[in-house]
Coordinates of C-alpha atoms in Angstrom, one line a residue:
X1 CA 78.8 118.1 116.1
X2 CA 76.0 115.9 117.3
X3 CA 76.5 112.3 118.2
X4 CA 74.9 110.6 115.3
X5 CA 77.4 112.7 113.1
X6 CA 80.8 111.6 114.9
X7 CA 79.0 108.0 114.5
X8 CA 78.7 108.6 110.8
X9 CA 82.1 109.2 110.4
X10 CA 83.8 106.3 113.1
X11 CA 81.5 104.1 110.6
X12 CA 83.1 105.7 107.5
X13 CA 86.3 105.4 109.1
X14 CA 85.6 101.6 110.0
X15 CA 84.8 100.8 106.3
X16 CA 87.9 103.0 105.0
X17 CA 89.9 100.5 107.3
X18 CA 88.4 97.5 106.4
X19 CA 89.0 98.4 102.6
X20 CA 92.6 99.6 103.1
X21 CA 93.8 96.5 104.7
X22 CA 91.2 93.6 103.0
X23 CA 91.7 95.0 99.8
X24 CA 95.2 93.7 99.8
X25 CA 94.5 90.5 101.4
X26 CA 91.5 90.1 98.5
X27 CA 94.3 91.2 95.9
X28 CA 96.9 88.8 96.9
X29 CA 93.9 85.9 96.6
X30 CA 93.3 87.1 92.9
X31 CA 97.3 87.2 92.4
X32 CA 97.0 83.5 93.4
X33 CA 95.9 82.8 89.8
X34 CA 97.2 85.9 88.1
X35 CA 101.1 85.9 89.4
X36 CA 101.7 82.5 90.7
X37 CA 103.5 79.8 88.2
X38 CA 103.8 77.0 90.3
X39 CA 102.4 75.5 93.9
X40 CA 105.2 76.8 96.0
X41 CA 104.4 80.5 94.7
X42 CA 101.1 80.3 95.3
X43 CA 102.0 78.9 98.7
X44 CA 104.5 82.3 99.0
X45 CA 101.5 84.2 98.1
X46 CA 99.0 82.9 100.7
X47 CA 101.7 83.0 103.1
X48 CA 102.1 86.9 102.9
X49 CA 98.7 87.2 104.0
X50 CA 98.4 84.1 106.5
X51 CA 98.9 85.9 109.6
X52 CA 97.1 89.2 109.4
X53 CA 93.7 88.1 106.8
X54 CA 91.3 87.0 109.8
X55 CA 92.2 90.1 111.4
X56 CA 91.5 92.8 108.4
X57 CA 88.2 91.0 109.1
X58 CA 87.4 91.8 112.3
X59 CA 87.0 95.9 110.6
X60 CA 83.9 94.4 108.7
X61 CA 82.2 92.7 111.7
X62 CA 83.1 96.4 113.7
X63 CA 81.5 98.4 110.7
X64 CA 78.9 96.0 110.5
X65 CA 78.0 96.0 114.1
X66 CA 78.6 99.6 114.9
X67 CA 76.1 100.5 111.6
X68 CA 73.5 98.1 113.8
X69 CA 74.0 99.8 116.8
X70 CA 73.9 103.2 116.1
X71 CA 72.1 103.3 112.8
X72 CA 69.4 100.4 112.7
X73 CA 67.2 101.8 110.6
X74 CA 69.8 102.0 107.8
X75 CA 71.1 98.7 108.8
X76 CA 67.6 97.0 108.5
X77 CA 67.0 98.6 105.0
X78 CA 70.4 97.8 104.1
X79 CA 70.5 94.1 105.0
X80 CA 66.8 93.9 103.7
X81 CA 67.3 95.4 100.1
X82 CA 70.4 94.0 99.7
X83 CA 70.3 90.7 100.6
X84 CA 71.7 88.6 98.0
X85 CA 74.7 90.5 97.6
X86 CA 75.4 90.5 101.0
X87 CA 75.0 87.0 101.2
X88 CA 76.9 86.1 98.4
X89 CA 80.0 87.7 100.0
X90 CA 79.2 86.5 103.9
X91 CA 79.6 83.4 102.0
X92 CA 82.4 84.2 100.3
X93 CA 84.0 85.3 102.9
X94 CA 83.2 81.5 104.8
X95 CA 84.5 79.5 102.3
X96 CA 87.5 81.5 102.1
X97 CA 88.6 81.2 105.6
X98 CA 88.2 77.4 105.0
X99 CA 90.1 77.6 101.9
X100 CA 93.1 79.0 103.7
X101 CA 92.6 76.6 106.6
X102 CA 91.9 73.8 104.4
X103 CA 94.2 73.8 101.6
X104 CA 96.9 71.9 103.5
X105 CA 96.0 69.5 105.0
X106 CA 96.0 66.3 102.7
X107 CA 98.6 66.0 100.0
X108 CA 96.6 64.9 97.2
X109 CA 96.8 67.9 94.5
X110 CA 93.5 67.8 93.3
X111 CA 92.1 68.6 97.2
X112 CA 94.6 71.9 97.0
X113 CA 94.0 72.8 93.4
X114 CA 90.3 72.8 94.7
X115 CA 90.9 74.7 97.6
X116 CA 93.3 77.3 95.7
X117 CA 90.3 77.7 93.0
X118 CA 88.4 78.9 96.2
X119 CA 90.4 81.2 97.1
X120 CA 90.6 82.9 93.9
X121 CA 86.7 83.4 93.6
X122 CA 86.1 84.4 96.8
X123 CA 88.4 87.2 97.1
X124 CA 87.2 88.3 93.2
X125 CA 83.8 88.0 93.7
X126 CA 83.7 89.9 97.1
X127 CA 86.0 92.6 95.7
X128 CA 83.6 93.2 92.9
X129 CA 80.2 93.1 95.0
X130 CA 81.7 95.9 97.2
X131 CA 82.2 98.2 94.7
X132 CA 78.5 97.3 93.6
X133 CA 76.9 98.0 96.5
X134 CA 78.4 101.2 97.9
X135 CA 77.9 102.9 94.1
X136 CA 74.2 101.7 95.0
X137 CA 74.1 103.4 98.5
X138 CA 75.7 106.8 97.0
X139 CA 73.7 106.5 94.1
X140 CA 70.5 105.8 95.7
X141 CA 67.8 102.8 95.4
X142 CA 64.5 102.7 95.5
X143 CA 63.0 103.6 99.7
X144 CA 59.7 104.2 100.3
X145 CA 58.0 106.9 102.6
X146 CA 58.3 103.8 105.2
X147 CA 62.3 103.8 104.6
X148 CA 61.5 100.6 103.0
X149 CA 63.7 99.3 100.1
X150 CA 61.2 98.5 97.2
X151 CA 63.5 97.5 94.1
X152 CA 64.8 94.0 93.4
X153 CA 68.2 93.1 92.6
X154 CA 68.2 93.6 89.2
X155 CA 67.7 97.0 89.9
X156 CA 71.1 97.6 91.8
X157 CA 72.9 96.2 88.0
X158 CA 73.1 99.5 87.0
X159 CA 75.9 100.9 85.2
X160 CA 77.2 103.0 87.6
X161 CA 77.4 101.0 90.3
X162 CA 78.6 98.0 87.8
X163 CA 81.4 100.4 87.3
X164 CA 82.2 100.6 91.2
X165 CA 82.6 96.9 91.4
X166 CA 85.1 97.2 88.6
X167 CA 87.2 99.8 90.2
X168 CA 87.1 98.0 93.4
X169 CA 87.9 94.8 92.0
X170 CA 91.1 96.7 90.2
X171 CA 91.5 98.9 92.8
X172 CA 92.0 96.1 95.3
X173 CA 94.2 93.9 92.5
X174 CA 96.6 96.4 92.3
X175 CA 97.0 97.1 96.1
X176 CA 97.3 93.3 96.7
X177 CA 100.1 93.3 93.6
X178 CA 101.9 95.9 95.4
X179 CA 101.6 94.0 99.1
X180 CA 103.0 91.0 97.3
X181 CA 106.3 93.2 95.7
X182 CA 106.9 94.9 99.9
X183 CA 106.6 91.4 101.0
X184 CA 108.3 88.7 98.5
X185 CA 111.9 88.5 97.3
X186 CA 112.9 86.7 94.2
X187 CA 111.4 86.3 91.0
X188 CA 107.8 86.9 92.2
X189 CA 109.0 90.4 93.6
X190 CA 109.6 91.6 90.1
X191 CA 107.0 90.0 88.2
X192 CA 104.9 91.6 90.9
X193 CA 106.4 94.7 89.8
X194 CA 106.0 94.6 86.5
X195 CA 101.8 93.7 87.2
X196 CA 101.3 96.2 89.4
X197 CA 102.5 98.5 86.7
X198 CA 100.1 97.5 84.0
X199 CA 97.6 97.2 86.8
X200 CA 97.5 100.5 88.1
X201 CA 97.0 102.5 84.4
X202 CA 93.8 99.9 84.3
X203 CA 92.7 100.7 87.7
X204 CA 93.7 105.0 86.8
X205 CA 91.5 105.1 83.8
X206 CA 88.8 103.6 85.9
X207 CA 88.8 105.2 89.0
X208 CA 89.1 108.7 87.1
X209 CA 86.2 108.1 85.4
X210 CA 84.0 106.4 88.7
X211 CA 85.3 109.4 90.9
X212 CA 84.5 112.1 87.7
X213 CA 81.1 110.7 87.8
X214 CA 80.8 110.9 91.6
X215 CA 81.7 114.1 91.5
X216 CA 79.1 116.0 89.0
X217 CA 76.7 113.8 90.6
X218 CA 76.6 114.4 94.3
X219 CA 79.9 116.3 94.9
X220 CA 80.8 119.4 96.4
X221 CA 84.3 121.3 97.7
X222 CA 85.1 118.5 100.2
X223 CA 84.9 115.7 98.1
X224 CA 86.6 117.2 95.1
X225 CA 89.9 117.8 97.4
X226 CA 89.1 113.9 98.0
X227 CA 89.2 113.0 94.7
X228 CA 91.9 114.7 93.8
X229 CA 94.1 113.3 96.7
X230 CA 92.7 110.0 95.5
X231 CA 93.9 110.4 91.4
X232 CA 97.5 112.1 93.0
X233 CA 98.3 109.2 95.1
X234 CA 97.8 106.7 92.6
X235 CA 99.9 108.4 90.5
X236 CA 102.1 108.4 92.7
X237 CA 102.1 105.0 93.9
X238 CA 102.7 104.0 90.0
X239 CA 105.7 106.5 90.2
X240 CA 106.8 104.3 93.2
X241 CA 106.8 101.1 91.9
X242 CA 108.1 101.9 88.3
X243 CA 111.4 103.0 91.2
X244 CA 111.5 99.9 92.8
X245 CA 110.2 101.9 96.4
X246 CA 107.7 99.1 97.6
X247 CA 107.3 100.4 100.7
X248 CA 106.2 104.3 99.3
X249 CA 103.9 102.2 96.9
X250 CA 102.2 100.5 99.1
X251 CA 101.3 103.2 101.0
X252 CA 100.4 105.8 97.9
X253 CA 97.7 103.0 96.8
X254 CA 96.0 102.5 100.1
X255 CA 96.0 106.4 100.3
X256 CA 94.4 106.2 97.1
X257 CA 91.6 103.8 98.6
X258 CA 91.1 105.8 101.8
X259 CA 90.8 109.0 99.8
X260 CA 88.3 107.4 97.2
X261 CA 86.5 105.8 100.1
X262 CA 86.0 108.9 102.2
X263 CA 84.7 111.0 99.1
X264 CA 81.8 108.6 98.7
X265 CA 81.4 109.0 102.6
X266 CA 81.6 112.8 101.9
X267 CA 79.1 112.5 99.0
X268 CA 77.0 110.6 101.2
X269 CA 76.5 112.9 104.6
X270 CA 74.2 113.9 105.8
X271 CA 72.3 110.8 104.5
X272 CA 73.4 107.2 104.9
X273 CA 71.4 106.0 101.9
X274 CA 69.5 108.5 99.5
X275 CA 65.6 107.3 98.2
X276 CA 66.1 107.5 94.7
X277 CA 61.8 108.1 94.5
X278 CA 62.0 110.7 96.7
X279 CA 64.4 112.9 98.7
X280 CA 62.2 113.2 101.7
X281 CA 61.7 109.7 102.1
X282 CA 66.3 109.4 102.6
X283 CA 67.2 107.6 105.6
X284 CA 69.4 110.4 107.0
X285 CA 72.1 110.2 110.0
X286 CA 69.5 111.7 111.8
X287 CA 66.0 109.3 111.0
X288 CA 67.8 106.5 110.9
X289 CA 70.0 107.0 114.3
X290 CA 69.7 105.6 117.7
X291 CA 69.1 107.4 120.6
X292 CA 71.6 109.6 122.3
X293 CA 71.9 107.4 125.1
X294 CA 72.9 104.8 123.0
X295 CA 75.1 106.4 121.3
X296 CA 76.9 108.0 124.2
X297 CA 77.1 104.4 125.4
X298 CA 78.7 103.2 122.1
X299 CA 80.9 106.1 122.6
X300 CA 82.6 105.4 126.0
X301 CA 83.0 101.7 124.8
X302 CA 84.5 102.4 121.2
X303 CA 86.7 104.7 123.0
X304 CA 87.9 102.0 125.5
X305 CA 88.1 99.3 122.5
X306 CA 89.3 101.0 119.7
X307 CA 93.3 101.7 121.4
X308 CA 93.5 98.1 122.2
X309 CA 92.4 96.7 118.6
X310 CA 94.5 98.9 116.9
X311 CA 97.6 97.9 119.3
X312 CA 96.9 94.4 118.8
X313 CA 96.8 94.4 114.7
X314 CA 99.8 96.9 114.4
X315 CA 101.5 94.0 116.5
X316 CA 100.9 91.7 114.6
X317 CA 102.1 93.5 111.3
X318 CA 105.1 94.2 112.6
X319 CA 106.3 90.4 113.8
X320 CA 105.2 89.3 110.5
X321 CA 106.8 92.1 108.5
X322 CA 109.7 90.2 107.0
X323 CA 109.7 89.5 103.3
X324 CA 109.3 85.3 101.9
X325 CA 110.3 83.8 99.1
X326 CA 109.9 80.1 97.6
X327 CA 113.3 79.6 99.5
X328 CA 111.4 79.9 102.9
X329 CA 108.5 77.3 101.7
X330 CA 109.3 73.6 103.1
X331 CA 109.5 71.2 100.5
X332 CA 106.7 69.0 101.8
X333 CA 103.7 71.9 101.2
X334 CA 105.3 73.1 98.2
X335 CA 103.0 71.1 96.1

C-alpha cells in the first residue's frame, strides 16, 4: 500500500471520529429544544457535553489539516467549490462555542434564552450541511480538466445529497438522544428513552434508503458488508434502548455512524472527489497527493501525535463519565 493510500484512510478514519463523537455533542444541542422542559434541563443537557464538546472538535481541525497536508489539491478544490457551506458551519461552529461559554454569565433570561436559541441552530444546521456535502463529494460535482470546481451552490441542492443532510441530521439526533439516556438520571433519562425510540425508526427508514442508493450507485463487495453492519447496528441499538441498556445503545448507534461513514469512504477510493463531467478529470488519492516525502513526514509525526491525543480525550471521558440530573444543577444557574 502506497503512502497516499494509508493517508486516505487515516483521513477517513479522522472524519469517522469526528462524526462518532460530534454527532452526539450536535444531538444533545438539538435535544436542547426537543427534550428539555424547563432551564435547569436544558442546563443538565449542556452539562453532559460541557467537558468533552471542544475536544470532539479538535478531530475536525486534524481531518481538516491532514486533508491540507497530504491532499492539497483536493483540499483547494474542496474549500473552493464549497465555500458557502463550509462557511456556514465554520461559523456555526464559532457561535456555538460562544453560546456554551456565554450563556451564563448574566442572569437576565432573555440573554440565555438567546444564547440557548444559538445553540440549537448551530448544532442543527451543521449536522444537516455535513450530510450535504459528503453526498456531494461521493456523488460527484462538476471538476474541470484543471481539477477545478465549476458548479455553483445551487448545484450541490440536489436530491441526493439533500437526503444525506437529512440522515445526518437524524442520524446525529438520535445518537445525541441516546448520549443524553447513558448520561442523565431522572425524568429526562426516560423521556430520552422514549425519543430515541421514535427517533431511530425515522433515522432507519432514512439511512436504508441513503445507503441503498449508495450502494447501486458506486458500491461494490466492501461497502455492501459496510452497509449492512451499518442497518444491523442500528437495529440493534433500537433493540438496546427499547431494554433500558444505555450503554450497548450508545455504542450500537455510533457503530452505525462509523460503518455508514466508512462505506462512503469505501465508495469513494481510489478518488477523493469524482468530476461528475468527466471521469478522467477525478482528483484521485494519487493526482491530488503530496509528495512522498511529505507524506512520510506526516507519517512519523501522526504516529508520534496520534497515542497522545487519543490518551488525553479517553481521559477526559472517563473523569466526566458520571451520570447528572436537575438534582446536581445549583439553583442560581438553573434559570
Amino acid at each position: 500500500m502506497e503512502l497516499h493510500d494509508v493517508w486516505f484512510v487515516l483521513i477517513a478514519v479522522l472524519w469517522i471520529g469526528y462524526f462518532f463523537l460530534e454527532g452526539f455533542d450536535f444531538g444533545v444541542g438539538i435535544l436542547t429544544k426537543l427534550l428539555a422542559r424547563d432551564r435547569a434541563e436544558k442546563r443538565v443537557l449542556i452539562n453532559t457535553i460541557g467537558p468533552v464538546w471542544d475536544g470532539n472538535e479538535v478531530w475536525l481541525l486534524t481531518a481538516g489539516g491532514a486533508t491540507f497536508a497530504a491532499f492539497p489539491e483536493w483540499y483547494a478544490t474542496l474549500f473552493s467549490g464549497f465555500y458557502l457551506p463550509l462557511l456556514i458551519i465554520l461559523v456555526s461552529l464559532i457561535v456555538r462555542g460562544v453560546a456554551f461559554e456565554y450563556r451564563a454569565k448574566r442572569p437576565e433570561e432573555n440573554w440565555q434564552r438567546n444564547w440557548e436559541t444559538a445553540i440549537f441552530w448551530t448544532s442543527l444546521i451543521p449536522a444537516f450541511l455535513w450530510g450535504v456535502a459528503f453526498g456531494n463529494i461521493v456523488r460527484g460535482v462538476k471538476i474541470d480538466q484543471n481539477f477545478e470546481y465549476v458548479g455553483n451552490f445551487w448545484d450541490l441542492l440536489n436530491p441526493y445529497a439533500l437526503l444525506g443532510g437529512l440522515v445526518t441530521l437524524t442520524l446525529f439526533t438520535f445518537h445525541g438522544t441516546v448520549f443524553v439516556g447513558l448520561k442523565t438520571v431522572g425524568d429526562i433519562r426516560e423521556r430520552a428513552r422514549k425519543l430515541a425510540l421514535q427517533l431511530g425508526l425515522a433515522t432507519a427508514g432514512l439511512a436504508l434508503i441513503f445507503l441503498l442508493w449508495t450502494q447501486v450507485e458506486n458500491g461494490d463487495g466492501t461497502s455492501l458488508v459496510a452497509l449492512v453492519v451499518a442497518v444491523a447496528a442500528l437495529v440493534a441499538a433500537l433493540v438496546a434502548v427499547n431494554g433500558g441498556r444505555e450503554g450497548w445503545a450508545f455504542m450500537l448507534s455510533g457503530l452505525t455512524i462509523v460503518a455508514a461513514v466508512a462505506m462512503l469512504f469505501l465508495t469513494l477510493f481510489p478518488n477523493v472527489m469524482p468530476s461528475s463531467l468527466n471521469e478522467d478529470w477525478s482528483l484521485t488519492v494519487t493526482n491530488a497527493s503530496s509528495s512522498p516525502y511529505t507524506l512520510k513526514i506526516m507519517t512519523w509525526c501522526a504516529g508520534i501525535a496520534t497515542p497522545i491525543v487519543l490518551l488525553y480525550q479517553s481521559w477526559t471521558y472517563w473523569v466526566f463519565r458520571k451520570r447528572i440530573g436537575t438534582q446536581h444543577i445549583a439553583a442560581d444557574v438553573a434559570h
